[in-house]
Coordinates of N, CA and C in Angstrom, one line a residue:
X289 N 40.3 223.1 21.1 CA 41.7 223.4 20.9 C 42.5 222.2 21.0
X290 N 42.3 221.5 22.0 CA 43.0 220.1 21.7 C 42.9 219.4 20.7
X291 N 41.7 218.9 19.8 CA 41.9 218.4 18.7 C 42.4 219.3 17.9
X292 N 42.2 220.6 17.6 CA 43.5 221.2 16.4 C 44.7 221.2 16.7
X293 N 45.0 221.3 17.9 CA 46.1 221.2 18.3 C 46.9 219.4 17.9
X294 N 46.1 218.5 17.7 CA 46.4 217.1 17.4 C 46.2 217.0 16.0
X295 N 45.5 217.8 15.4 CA 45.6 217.8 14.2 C 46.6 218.6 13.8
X296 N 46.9 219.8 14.1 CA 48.5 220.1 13.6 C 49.5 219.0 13.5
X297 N 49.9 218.8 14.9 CA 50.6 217.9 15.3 C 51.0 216.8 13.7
X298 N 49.6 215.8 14.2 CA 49.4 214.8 13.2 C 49.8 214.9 11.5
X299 N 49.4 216.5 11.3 CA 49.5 216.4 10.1 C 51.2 216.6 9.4
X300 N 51.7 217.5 10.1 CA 52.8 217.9 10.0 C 54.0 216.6 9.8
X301 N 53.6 215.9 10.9 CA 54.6 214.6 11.1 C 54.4 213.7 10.3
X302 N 52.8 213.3 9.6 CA 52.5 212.3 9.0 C 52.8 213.2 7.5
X303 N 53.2 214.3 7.1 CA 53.5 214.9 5.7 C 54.2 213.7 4.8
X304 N 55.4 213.2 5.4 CA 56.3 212.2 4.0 C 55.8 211.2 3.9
X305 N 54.7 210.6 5.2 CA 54.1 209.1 4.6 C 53.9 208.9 3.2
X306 N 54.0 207.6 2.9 CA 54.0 207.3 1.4 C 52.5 206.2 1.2
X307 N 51.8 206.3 0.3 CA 51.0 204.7 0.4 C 51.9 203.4 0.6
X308 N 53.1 202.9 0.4 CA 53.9 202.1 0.3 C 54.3 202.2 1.7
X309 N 54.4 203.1 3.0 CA 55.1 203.2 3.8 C 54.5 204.1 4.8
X310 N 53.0 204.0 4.8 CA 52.7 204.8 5.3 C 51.7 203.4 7.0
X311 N 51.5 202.1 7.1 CA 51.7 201.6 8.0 C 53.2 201.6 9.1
X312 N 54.4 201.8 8.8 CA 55.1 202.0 9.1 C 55.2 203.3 10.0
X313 N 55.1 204.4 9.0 CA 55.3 205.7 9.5 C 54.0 206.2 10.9
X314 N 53.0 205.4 10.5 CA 51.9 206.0 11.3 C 52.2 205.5 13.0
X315 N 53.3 204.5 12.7 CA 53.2 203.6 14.1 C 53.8 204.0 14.5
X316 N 55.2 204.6 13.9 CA 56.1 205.8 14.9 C 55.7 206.8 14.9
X317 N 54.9 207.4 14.5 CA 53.9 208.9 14.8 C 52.9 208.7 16.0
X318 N 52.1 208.3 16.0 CA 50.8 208.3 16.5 C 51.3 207.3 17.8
X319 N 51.9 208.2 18.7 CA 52.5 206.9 19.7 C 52.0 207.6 21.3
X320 N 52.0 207.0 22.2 CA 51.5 207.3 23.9 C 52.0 208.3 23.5
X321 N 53.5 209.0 23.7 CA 54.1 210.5 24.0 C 53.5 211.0 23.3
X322 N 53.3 211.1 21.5 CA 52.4 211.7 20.7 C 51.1 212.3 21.6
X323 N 50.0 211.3 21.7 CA 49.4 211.6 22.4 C 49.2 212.8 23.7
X324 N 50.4 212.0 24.8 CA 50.4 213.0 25.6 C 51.0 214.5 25.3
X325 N 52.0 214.4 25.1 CA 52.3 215.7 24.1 C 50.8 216.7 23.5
X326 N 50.8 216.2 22.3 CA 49.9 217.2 21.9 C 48.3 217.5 23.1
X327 N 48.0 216.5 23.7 CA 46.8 217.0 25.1 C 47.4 218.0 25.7
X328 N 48.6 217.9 26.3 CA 49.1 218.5 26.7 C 49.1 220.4 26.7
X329 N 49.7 220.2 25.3 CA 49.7 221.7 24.3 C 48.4 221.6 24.3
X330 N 47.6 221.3 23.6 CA 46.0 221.0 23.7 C 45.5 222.3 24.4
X331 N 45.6 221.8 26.0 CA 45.0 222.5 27.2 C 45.4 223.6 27.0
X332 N 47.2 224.0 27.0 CA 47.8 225.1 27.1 C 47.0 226.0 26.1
X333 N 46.6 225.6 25.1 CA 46.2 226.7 24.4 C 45.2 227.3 24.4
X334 N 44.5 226.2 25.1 CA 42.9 226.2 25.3 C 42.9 227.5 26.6
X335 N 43.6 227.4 27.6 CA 43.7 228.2 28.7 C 44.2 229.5 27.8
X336 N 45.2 229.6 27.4 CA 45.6 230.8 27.0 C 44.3 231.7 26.2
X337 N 44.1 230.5 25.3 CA 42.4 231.5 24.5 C 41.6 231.7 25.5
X338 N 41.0 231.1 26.7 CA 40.4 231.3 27.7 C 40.8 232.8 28.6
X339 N 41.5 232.8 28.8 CA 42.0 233.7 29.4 C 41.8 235.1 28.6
X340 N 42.8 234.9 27.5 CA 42.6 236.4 26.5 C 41.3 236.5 25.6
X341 N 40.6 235.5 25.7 CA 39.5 235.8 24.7 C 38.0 235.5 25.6
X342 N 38.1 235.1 26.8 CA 37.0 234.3 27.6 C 36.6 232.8 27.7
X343 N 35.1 233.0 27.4 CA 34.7 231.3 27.4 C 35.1 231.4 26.1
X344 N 35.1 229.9 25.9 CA 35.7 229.1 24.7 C 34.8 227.9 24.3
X345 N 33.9 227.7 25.3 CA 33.6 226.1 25.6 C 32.6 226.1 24.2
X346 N 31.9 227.2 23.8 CA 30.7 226.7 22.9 C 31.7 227.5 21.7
X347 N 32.6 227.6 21.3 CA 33.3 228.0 19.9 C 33.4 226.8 19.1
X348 N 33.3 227.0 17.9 CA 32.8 226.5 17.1 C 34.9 226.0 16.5
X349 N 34.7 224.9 16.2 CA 36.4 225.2 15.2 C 36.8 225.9 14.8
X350 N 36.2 226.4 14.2 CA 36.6 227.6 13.0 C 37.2 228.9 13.8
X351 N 35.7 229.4 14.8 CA 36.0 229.9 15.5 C 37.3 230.4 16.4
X352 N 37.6 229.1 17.0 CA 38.6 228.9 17.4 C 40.2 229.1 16.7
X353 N 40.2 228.5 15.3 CA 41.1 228.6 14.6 C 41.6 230.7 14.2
X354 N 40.3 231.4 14.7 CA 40.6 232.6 13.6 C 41.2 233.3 15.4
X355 N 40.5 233.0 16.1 CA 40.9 233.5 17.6 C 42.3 233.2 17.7
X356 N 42.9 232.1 16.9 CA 44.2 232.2 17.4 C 45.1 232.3 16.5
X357 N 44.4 233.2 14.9 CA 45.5 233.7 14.1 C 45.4 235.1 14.9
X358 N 44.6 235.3 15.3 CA 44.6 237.0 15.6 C 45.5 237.2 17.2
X359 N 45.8 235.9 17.5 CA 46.6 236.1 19.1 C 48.0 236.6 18.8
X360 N 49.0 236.9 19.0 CA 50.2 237.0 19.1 C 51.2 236.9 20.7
X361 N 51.3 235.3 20.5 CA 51.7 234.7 21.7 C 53.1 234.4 21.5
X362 N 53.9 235.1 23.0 CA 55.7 235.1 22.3 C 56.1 234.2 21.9
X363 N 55.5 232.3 22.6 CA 56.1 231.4 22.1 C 55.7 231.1 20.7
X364 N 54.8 231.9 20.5 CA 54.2 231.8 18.4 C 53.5 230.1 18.9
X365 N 52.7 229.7 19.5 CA 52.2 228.1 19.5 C 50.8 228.3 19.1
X366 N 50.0 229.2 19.7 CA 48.9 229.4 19.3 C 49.1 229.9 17.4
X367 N 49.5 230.3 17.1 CA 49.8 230.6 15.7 C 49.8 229.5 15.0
X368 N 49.9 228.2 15.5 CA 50.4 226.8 14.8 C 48.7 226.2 14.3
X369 N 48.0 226.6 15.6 CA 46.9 226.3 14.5 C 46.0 227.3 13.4
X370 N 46.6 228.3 13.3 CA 45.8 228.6 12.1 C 46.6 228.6 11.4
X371 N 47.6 227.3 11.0 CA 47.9 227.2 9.9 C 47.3 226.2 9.2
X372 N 46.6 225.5 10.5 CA 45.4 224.8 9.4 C 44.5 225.2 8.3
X373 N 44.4 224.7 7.4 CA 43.8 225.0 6.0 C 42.3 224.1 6.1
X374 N 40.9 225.0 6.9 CA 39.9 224.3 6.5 C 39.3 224.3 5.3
X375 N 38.5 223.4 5.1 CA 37.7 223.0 3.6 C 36.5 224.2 3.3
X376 N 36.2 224.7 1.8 CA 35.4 225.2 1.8 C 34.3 224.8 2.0
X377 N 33.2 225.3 2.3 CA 31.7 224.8 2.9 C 31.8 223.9 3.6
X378 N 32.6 224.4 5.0 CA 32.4 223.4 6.0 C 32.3 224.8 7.3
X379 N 31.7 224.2 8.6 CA 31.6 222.6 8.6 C 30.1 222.1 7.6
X380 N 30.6 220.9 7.8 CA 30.1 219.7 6.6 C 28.9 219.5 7.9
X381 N 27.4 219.5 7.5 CA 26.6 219.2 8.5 C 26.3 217.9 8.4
X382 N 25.8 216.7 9.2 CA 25.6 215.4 8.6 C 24.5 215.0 9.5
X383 N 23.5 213.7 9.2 CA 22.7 213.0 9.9 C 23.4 211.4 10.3
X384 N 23.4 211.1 11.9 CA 23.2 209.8 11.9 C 22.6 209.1 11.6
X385 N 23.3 207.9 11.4 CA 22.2 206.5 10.8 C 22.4 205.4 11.3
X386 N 21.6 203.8 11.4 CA 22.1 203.3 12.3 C 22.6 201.9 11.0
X387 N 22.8 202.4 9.6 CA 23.2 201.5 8.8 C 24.4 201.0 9.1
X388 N 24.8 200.2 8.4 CA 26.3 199.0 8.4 C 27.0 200.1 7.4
X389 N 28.2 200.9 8.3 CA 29.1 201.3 7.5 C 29.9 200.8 6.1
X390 N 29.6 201.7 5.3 CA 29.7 200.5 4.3 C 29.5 201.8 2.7
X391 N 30.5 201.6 1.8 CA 29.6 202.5 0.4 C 28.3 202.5 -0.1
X392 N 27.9 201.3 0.2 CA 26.6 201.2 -0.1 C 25.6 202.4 0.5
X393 N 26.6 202.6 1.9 CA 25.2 203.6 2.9 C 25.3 204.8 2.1
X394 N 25.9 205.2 1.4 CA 26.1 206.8 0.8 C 24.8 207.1 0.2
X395 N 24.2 206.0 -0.4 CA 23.2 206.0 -1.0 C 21.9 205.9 -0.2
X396 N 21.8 205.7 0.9 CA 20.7 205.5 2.1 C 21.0 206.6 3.0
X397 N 21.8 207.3 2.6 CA 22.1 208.9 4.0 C 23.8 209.3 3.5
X398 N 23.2 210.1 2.3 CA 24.3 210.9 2.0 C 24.9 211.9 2.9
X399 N 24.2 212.3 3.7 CA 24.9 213.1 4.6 C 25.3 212.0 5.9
X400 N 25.5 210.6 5.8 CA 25.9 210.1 6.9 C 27.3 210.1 7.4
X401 N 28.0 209.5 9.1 CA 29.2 209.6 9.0 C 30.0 208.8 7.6
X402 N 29.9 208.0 6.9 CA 30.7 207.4 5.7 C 30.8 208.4 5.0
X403 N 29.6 209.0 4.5 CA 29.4 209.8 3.1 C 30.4 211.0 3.4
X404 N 30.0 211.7 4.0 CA 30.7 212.8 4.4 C 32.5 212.7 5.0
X405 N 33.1 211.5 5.1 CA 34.4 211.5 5.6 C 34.9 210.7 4.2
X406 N 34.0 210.2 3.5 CA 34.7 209.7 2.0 C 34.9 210.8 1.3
X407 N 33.6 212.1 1.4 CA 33.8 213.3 0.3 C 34.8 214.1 0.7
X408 N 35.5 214.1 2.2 CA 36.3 214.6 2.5 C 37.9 214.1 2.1
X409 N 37.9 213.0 1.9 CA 39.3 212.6 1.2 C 39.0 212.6 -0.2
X410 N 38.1 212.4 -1.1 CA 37.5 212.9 -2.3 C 38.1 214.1 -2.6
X411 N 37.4 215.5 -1.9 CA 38.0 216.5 -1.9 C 39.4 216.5 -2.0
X412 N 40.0 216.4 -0.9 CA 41.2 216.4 -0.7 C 41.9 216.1 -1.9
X413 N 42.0 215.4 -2.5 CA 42.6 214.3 -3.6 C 42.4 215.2 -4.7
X414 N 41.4 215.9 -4.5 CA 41.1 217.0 -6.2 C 41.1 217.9 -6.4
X415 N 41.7 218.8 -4.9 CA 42.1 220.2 -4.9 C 42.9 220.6 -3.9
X416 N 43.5 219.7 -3.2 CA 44.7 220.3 -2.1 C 46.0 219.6 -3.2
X417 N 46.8 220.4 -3.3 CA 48.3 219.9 -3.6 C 49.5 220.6 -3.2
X418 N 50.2 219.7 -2.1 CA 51.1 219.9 -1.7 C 50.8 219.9 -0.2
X419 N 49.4 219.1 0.3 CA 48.9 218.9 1.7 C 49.3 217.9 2.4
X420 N 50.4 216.9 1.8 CA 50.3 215.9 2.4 C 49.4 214.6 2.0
X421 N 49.7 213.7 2.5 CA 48.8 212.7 2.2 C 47.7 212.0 3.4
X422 N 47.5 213.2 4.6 CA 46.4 212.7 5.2 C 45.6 214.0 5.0
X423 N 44.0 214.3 5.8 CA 43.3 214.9 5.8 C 43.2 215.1 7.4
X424 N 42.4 215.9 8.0 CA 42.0 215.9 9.5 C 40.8 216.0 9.4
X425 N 40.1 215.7 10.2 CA 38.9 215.6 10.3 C 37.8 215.9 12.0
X426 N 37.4 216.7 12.8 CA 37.3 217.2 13.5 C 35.7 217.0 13.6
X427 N 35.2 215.9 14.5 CA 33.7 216.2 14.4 C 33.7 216.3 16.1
X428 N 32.3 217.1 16.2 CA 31.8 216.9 16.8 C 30.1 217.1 17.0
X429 N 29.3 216.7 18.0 CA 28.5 216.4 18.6 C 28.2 216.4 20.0
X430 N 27.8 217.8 20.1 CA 27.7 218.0 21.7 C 27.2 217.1 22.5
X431 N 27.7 216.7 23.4 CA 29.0 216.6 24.3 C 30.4 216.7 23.6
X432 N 30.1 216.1 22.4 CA 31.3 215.3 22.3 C 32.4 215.5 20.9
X433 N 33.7 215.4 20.9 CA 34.3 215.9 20.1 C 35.9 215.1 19.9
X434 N 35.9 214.4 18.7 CA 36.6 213.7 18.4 C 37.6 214.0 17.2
X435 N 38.7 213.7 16.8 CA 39.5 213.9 15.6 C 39.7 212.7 15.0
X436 N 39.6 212.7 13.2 CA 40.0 211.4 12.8 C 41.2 211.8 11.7
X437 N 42.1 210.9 11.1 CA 43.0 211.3 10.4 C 42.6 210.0 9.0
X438 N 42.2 210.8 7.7 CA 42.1 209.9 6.8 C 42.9 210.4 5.7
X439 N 43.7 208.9 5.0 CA 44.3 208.9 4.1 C 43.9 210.0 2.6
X440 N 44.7 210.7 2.2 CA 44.1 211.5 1.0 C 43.8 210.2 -0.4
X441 N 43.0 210.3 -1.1 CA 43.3 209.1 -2.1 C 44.5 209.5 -3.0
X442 N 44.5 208.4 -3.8 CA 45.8 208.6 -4.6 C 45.3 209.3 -5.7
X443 N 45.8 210.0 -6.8 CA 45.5 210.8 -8.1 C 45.7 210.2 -9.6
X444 N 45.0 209.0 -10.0 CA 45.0 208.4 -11.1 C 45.5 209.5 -12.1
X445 N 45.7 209.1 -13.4 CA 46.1 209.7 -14.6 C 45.0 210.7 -15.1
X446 N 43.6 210.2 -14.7 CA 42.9 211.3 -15.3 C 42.5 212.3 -14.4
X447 N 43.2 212.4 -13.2 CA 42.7 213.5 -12.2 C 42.3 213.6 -11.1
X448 N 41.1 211.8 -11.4 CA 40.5 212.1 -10.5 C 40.8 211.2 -9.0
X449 N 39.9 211.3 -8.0 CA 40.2 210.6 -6.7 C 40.0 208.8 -6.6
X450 N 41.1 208.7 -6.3 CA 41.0 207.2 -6.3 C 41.4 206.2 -5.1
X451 N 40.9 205.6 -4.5 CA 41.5 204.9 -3.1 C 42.4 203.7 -3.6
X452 N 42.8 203.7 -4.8 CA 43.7 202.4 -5.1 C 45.0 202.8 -4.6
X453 N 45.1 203.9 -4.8 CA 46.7 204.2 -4.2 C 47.2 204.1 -2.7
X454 N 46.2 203.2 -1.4 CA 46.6 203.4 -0.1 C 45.8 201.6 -0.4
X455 N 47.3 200.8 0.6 CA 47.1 199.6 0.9 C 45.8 199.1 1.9
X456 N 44.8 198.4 1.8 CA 44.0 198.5 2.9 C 43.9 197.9 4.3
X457 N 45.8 197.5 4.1 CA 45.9 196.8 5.5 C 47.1 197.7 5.8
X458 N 46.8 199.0 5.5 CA 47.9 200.0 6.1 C 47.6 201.0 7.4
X459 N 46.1 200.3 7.9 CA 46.0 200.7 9.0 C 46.2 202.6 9.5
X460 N 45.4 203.1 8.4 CA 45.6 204.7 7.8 C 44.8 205.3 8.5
X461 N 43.8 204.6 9.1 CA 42.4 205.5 9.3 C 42.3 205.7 10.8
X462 N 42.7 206.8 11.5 CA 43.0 206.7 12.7 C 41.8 207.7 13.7
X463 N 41.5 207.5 14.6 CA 40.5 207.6 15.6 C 41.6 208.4 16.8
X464 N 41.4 209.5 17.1 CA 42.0 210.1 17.8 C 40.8 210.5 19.4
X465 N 41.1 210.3 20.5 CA 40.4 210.7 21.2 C 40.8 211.1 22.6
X466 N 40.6 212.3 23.4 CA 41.2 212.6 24.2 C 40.7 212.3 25.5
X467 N 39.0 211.6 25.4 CA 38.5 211.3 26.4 C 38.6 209.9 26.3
X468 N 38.3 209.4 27.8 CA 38.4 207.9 28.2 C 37.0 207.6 27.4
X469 N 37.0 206.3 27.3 CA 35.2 205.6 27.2 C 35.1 204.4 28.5
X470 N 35.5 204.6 29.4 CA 35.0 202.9 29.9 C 34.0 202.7 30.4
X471 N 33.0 203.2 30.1 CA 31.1 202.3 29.5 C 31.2 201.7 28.2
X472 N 32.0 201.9 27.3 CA 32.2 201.3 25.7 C 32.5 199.8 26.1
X473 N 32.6 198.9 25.0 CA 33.5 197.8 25.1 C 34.7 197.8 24.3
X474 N 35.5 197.0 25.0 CA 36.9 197.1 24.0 C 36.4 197.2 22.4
X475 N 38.1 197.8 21.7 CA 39.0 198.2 22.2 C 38.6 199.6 22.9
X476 N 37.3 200.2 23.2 CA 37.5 201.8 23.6 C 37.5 201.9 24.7
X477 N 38.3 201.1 25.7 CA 38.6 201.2 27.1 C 39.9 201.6 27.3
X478 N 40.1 202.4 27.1 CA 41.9 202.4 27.2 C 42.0 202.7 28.8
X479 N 43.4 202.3 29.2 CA 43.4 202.4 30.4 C 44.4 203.5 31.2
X480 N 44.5 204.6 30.3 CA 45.3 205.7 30.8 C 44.7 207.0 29.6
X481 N 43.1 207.0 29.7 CA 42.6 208.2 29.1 C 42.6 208.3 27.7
X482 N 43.3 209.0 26.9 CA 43.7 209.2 25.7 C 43.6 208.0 24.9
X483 N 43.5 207.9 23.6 CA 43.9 206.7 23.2 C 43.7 206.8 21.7
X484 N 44.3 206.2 20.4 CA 43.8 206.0 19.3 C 43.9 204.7 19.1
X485 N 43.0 204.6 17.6 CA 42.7 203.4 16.9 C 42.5 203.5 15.5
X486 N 43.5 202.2 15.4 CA 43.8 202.4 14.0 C 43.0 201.3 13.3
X487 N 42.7 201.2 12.0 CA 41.7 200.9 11.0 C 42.8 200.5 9.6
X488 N 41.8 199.6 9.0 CA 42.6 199.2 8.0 C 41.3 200.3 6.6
X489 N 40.4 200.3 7.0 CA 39.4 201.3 5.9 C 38.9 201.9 6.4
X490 N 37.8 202.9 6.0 CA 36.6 203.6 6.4 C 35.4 203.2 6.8
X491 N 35.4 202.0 6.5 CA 34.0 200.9 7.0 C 34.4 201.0 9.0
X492 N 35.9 200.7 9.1 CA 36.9 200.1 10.2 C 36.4 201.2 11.2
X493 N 36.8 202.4 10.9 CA 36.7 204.2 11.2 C 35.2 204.2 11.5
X494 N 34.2 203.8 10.8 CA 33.3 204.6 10.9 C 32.7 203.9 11.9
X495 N 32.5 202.7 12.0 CA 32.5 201.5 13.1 C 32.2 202.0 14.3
X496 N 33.9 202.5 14.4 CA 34.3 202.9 15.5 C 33.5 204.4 16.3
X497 N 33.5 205.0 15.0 CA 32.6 206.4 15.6 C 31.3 206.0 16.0
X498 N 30.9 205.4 15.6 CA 29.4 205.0 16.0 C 29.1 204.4 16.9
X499 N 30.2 204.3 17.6 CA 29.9 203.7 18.8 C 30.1 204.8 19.8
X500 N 30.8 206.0 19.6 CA 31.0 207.2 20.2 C 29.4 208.0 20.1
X501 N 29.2 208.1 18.7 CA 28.1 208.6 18.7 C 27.1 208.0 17.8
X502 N 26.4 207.2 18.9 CA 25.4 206.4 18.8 C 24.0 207.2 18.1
X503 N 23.2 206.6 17.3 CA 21.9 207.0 17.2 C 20.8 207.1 18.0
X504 N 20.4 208.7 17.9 CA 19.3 208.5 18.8 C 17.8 208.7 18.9
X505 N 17.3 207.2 19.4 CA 15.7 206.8 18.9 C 14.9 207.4 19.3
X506 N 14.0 208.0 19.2 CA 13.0 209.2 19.9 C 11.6 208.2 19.7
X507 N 11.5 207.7 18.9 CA 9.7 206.9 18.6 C 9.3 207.2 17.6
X508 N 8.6 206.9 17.6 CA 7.4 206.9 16.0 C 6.4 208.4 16.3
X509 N 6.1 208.8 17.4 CA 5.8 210.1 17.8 C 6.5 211.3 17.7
X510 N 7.9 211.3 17.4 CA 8.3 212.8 17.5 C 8.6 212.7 16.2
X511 N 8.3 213.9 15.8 CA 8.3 214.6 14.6 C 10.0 214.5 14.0
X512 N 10.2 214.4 12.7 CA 11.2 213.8 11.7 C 12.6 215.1 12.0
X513 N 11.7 215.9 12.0 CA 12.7 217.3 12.3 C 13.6 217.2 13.5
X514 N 12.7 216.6 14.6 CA 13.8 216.8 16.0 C 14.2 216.0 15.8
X515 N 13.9 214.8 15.3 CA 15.0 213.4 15.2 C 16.2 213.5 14.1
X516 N 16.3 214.3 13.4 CA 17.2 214.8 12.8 C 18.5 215.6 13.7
X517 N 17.5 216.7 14.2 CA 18.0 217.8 15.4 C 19.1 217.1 16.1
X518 N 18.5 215.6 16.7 CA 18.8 215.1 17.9 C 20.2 214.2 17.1
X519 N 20.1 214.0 16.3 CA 20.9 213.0 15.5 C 22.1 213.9 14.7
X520 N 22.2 215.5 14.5 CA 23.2 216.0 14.1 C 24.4 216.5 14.5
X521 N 25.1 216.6 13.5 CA 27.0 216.6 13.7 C 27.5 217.2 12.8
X522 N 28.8 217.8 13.1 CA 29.5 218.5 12.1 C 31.0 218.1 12.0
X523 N 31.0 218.0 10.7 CA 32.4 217.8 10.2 C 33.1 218.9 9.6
X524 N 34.4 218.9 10.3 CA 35.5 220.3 10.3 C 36.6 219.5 9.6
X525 N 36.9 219.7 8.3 CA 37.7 218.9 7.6 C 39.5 219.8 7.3
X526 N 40.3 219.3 7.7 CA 41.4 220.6 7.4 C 42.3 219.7 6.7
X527 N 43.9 220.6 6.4 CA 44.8 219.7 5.7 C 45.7 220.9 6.2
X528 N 46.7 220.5 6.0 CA 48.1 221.1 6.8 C 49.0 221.5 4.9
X529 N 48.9 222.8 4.7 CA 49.5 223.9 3.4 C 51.1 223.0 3.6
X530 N 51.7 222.9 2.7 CA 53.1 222.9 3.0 C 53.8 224.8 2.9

């Protein structure tokens, strides 16, 4: 509930960014209050589904999102996230890998974190219109569960998706997280919990997740399946309808 709740948030405010103006806008959005704010609401809503619906802890996104079109809460807050618009056939299932983030990896683990958060602004770019110009992005990996906000590409003449339209030092690709890391090393030490990180590309982004969620080596003895098992995640891709 916290990350949809940050992904509402996010998306709503970051709607008029422009690729020309969208460094600018993300640095007065995405600010400490931002943060605190939406954890905040985060919790609230999380208790309130708790309460009228039970446990919550093993609900899936989606899950989550339909539990709180069906609530009817006076302050209408819980309503706010199912106005999120998730992607068809998701969640997006994916394997870790311990490659150098990079386009090249798409081709060495298509379902890796790169592959799967490029097809997700791909998409974006080729069938949402009138979403805005970010995407949300919601993974997780039990324990663990993180939000990223990636630039939609720009729409060349012939249709299709193109990343020429967002500057690459606009610092677009943002890392949302509600838990501390201090076993990481900088920058994921923040020192008041919460924290994001911003990115000039997807190489920047994906970096960064991988250090959240690390690969994990089992040996040359366990079978390919559980090392897959042990290594999978899901991506919950949404965009904010105007």
């Amino acid at each position: 509930a916290i990350a949809l709740t940050m992904a509402h948030h996010a998306l709503k405010s970051l709607r008029g960014a422009s690729s020309s103006s969208t460094s600018s806008v993300v640095g007065n959005v995405i600010t400490t209050e931002f943060l605190e704010t939406s954890i905040t609401e985060g919790i609230r809503n999380y208790s309130i589904l708790k309460t009228r619906k039970g446990s919550v802890e093993h609900s899936s996104a989606e899950e989550i999102l339909v539990q709180a079109g069906n609530m009817n809460d006076k302050n209408n807050n819980n309503s706010l996230l199912s106005h999120l618009k998730l992607f068809e056939n998701s969640p997006r299932q994916g394997i870790l890998d311990s490659h150098p983030p990079s386009i090249e990896s798409m081709n060495i683990n298509p379902v890796g974190l790169y592959s799967l958060l490029y097809h997700c602004q791909e998409d974006a770019s080729c069938s949402c219109t009138g979403c805005g110009n970010f995407v949300a992005a919601v993974i997780t990996k039990p324990p663990e569960t993180v939000l990223v906000l990636l630039p939609i590409f720009a729409t060349n003449i012939s249709g299709s998706g193109d990343s020429s339209g967002y500057n690459n030092n606009s610092q677009s690709y943002i890392l949302l997280d509600s838990h501390p890391r201090p076993n990481q090393h900088a920058p994921h030490n923040p020192q008041h919990g919460s924290y994001a990180l911003f990115h000039s590309d997807l190489s920047g982004l994906v970096g960064s997740l991988k250090e959240i969620f690390p690969v994990t080596e089992l040996g040359p003895d366990v079978p390919e399946m559980m090392g897959m098992m042990y290594n999978s995640f899901d991506v919950y891709p949404f965009v904010l309808p105007g």
